[in-house]
Short mmCIF file of N, CA and C in Angstrom, two decimals:
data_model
loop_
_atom_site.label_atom_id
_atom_site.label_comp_id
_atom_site.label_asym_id
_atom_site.label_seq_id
_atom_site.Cartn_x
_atom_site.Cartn_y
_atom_site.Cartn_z
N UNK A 15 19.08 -43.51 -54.02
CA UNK A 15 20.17 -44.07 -54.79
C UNK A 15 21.05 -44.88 -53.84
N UNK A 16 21.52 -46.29 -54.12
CA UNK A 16 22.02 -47.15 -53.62
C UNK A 16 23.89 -46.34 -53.44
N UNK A 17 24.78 -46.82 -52.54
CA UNK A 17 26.12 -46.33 -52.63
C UNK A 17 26.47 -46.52 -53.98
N UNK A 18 26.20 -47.92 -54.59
CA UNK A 18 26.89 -49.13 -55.62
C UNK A 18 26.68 -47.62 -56.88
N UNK A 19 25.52 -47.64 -56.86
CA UNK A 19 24.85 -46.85 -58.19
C UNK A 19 25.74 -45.59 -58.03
N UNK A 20 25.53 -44.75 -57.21
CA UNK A 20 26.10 -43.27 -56.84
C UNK A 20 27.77 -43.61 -57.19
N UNK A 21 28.28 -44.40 -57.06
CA UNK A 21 30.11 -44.65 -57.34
C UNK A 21 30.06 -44.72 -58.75
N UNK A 22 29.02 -45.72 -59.31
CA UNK A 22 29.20 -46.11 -60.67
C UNK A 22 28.80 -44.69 -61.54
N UNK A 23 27.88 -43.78 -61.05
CA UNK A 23 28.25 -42.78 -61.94
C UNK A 23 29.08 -41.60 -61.66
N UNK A 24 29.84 -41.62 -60.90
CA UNK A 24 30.63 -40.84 -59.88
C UNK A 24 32.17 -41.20 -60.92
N UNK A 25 32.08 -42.75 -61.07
CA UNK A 25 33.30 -43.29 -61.58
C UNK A 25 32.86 -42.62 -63.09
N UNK A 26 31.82 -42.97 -63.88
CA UNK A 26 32.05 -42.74 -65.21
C UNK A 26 32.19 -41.08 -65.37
N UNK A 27 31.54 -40.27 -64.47
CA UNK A 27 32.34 -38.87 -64.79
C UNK A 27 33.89 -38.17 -64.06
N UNK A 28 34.23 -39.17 -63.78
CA UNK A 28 35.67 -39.12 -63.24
C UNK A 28 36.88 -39.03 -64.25
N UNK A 29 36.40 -38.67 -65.46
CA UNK A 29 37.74 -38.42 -66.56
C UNK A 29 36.72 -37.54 -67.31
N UNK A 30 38.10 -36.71 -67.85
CA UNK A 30 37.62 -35.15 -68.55
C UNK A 30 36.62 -35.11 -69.45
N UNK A 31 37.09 -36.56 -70.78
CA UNK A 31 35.81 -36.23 -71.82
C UNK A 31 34.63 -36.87 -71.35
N UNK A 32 34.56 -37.76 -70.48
CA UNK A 32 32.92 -38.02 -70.25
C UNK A 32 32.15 -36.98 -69.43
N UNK A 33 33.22 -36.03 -68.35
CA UNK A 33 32.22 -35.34 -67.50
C UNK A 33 31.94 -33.77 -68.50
N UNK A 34 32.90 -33.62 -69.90
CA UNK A 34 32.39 -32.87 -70.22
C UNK A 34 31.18 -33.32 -71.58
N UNK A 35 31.26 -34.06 -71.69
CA UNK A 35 30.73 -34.14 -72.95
C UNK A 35 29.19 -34.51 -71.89
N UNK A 36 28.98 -35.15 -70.88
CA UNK A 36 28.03 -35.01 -69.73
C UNK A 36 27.26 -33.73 -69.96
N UNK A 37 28.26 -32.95 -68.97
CA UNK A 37 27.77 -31.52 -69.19
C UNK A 37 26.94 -30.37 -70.48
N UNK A 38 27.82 -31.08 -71.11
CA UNK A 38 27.36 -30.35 -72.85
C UNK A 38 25.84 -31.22 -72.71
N UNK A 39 25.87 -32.55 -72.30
CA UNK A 39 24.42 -32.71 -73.10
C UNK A 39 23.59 -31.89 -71.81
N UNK A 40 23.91 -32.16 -70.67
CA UNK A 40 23.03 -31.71 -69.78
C UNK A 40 22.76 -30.09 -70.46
N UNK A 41 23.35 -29.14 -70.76
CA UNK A 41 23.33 -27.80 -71.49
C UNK A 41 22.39 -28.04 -72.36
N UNK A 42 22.27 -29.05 -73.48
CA UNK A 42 21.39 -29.23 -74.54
C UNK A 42 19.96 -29.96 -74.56
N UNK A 43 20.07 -30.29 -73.24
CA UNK A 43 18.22 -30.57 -72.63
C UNK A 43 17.79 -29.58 -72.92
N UNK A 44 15.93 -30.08 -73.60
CA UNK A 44 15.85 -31.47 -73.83
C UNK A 44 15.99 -31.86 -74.86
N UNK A 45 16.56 -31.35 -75.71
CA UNK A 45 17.16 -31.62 -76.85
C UNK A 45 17.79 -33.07 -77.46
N UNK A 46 18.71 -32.72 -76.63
CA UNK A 46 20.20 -33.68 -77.08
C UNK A 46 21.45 -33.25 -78.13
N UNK A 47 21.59 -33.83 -78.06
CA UNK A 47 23.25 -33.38 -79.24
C UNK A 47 22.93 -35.01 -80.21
N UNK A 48 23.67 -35.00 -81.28
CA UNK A 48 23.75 -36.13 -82.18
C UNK A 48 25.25 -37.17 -81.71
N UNK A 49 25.19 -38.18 -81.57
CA UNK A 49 26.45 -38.53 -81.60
C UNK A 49 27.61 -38.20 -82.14
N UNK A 50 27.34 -37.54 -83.29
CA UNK A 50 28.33 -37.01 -84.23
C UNK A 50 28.85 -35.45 -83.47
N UNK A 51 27.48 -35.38 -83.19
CA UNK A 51 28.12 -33.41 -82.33
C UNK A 51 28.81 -33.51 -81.35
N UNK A 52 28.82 -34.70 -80.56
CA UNK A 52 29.96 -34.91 -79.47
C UNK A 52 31.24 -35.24 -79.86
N UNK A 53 31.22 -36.29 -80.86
CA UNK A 53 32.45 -36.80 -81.46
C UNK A 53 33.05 -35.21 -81.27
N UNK A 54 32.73 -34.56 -82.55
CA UNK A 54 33.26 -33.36 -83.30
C UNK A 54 33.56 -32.16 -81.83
N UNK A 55 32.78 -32.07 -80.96
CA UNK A 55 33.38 -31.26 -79.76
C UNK A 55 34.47 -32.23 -78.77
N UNK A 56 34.68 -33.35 -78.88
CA UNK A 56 35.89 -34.08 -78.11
C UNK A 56 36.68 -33.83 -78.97
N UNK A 57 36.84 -33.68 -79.81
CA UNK A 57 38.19 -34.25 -80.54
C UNK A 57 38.98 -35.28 -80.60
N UNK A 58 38.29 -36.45 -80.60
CA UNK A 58 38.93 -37.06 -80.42
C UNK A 58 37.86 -38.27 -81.69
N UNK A 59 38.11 -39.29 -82.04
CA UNK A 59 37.84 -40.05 -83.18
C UNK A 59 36.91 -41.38 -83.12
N UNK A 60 35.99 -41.18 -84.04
CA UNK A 60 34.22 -41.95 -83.11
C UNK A 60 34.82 -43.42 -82.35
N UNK A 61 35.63 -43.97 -82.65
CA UNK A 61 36.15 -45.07 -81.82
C UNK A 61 36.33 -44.88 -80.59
N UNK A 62 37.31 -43.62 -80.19
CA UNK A 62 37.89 -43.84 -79.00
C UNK A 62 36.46 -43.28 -78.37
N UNK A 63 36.12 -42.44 -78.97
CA UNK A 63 34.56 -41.54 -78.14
C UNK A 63 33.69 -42.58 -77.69
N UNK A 64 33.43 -43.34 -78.74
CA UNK A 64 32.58 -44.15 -78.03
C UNK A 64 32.54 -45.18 -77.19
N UNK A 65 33.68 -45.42 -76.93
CA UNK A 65 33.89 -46.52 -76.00
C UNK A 65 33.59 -45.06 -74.52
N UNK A 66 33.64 -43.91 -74.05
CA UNK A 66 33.67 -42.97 -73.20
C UNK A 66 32.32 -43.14 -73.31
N UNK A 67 31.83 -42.82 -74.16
CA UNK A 67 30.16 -42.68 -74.19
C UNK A 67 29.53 -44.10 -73.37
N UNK A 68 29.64 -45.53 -73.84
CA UNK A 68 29.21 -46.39 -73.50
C UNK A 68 29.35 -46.20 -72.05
N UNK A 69 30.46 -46.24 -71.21
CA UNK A 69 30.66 -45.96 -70.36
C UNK A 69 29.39 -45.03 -69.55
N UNK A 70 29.13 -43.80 -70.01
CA UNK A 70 27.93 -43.31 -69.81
C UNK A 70 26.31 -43.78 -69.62
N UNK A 71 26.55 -44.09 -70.62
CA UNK A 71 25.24 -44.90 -71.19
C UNK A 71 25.07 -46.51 -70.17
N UNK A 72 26.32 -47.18 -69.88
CA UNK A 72 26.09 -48.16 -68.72
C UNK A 72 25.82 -47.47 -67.12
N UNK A 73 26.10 -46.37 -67.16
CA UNK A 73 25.84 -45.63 -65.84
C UNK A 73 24.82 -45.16 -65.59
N UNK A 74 24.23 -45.22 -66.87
CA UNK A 74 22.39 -44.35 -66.92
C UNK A 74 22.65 -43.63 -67.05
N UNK A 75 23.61 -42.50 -67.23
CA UNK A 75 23.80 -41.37 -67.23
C UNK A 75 23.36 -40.38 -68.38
N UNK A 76 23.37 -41.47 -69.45
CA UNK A 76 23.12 -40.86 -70.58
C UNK A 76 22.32 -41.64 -71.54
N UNK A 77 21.19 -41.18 -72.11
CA UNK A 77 20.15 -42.06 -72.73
C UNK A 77 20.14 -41.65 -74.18
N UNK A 78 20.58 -43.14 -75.18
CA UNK A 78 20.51 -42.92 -76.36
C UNK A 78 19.04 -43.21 -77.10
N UNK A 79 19.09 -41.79 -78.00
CA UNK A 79 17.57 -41.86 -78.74
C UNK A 79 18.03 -41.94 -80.10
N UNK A 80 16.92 -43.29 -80.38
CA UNK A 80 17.09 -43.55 -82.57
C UNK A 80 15.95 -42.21 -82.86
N UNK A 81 16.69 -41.33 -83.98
CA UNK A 81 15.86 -40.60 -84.30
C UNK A 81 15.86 -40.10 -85.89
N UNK A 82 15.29 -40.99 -86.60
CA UNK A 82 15.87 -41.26 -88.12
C UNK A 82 17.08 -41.86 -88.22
N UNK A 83 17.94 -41.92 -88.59
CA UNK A 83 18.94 -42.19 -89.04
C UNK A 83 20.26 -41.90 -87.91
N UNK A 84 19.67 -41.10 -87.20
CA UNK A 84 20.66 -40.64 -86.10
C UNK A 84 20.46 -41.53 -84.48
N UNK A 85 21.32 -41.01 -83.87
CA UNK A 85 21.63 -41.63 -82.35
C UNK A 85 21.66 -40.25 -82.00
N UNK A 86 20.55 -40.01 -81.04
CA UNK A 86 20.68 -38.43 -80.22
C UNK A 86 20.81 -39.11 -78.76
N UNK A 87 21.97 -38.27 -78.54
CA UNK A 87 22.29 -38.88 -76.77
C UNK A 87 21.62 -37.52 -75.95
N UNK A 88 21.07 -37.98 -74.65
CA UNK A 88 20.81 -37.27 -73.31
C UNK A 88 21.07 -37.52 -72.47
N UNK A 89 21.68 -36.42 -71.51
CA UNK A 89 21.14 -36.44 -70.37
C UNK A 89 20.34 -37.03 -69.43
N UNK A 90 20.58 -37.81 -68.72
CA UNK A 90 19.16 -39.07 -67.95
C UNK A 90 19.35 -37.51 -66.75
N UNK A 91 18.02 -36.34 -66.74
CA UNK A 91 18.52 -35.59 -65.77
C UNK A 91 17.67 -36.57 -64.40
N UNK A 92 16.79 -37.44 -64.32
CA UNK A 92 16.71 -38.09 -63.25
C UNK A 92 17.73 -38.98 -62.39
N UNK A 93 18.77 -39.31 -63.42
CA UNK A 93 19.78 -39.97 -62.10
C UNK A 93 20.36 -38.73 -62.11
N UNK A 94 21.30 -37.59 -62.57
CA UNK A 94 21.11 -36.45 -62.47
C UNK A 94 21.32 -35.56 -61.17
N UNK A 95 19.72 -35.97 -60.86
CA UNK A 95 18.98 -35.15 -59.43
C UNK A 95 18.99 -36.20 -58.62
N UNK A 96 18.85 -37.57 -59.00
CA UNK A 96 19.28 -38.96 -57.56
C UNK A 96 20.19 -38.55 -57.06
N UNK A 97 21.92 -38.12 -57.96
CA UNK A 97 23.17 -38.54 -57.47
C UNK A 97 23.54 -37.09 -56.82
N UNK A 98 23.20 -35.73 -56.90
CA UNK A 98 22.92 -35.18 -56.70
C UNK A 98 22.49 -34.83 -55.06
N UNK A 99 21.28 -35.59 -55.03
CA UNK A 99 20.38 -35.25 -54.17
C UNK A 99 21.23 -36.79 -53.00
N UNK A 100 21.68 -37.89 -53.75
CA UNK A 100 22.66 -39.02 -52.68
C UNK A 100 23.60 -37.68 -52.20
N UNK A 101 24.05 -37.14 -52.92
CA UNK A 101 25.61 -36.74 -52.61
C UNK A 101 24.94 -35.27 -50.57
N UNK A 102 24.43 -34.82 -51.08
CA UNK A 102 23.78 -33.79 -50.08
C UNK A 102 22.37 -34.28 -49.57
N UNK A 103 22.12 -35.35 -49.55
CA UNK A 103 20.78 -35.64 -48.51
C UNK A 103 21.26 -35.62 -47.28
N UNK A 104 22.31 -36.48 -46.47
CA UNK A 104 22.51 -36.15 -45.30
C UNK A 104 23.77 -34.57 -44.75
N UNK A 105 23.50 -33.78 -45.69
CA UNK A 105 24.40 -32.20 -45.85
C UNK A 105 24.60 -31.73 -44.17
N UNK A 106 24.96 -31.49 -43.79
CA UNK A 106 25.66 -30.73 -42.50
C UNK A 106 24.65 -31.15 -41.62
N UNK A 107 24.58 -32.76 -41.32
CA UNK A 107 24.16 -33.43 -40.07
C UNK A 107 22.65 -32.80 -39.90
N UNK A 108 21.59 -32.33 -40.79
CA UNK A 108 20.50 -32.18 -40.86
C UNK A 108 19.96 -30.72 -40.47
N UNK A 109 21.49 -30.08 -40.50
CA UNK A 109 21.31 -28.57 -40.19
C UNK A 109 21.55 -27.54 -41.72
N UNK A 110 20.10 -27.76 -41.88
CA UNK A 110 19.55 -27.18 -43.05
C UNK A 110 20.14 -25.53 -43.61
N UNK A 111 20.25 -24.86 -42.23
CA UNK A 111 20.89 -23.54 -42.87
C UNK A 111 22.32 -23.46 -42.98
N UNK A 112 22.77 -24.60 -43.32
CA UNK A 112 24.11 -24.65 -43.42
C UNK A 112 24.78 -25.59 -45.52
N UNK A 113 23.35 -25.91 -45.70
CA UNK A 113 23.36 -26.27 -47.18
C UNK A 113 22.89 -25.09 -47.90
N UNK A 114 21.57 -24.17 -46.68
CA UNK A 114 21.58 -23.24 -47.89
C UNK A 114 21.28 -22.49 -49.33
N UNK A 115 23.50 -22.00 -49.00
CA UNK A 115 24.30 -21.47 -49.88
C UNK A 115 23.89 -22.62 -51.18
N UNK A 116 24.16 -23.77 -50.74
CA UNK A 116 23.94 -24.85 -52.15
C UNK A 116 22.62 -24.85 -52.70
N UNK A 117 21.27 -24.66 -52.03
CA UNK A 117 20.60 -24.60 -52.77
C UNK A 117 19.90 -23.26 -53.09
N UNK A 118 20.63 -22.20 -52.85
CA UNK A 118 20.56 -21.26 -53.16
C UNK A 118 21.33 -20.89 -55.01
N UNK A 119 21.97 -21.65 -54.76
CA UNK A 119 22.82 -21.59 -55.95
C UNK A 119 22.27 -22.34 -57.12
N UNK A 120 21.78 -23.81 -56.77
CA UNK A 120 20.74 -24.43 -57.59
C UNK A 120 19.59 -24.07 -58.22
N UNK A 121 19.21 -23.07 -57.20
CA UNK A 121 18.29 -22.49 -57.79
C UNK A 121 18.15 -21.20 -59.01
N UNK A 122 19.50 -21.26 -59.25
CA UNK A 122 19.59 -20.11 -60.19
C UNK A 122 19.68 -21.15 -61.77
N UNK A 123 19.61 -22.50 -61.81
CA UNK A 123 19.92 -23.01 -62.84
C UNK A 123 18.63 -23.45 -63.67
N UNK A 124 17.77 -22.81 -63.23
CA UNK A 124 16.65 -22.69 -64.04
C UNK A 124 16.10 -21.46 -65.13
#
């Protein structure tokens, strides 16, 4: 992952309802949630939501699926594990038993 890319989705989960409504879909892999099921857990009104969502969706972050009549949003968990894996590839100067704790912890999210 390029710096440019890693900021740009760094920036779009940098305010509350995108990094949670993020999270919720990441929870609902591989599923998805409906556009409407996010609206209705923000609280907030499909206008303002979706301009947050787009935001997402220009970051890759989140991939919209036509599925009948609906818009099911996901989780892109491959940038995901890029930005992720940018943020701790170079982790404590290449001294591996010092990340670990982190992927010790990762590993429980399966």
């Amino acid at each position: 992952m390029k710096s440019t890319t890693g900021l740009e989705a760094l920036s779009a989960l940098a305010h509350p309802t995108r990094l949670d409504a993020f999270r919720r879909l990441v929870r609902s892999e591989p599923h998805g949630l409906s556009t409407g099921q996010l609206v209705e857990a923000s609280g907030l009104t499909q206008s303002t939501f979706s301009s947050h969502l787009a935001i997402l969706v220009g970051a890759d972050l989140v991939i919209p699926e036509k599925r009948g009549r609906q818009m099911i949003q996901r989780a892109n968990i491959k940038v995901l594990r890029d930005l992720m894996l940018f943020l701790a590839k170079d982790c404590c100067e290449g001294r591996a038993e010092l990340c670990e704790p982190l992927v010790a912890e990762l590993s429980h999210c399966c």
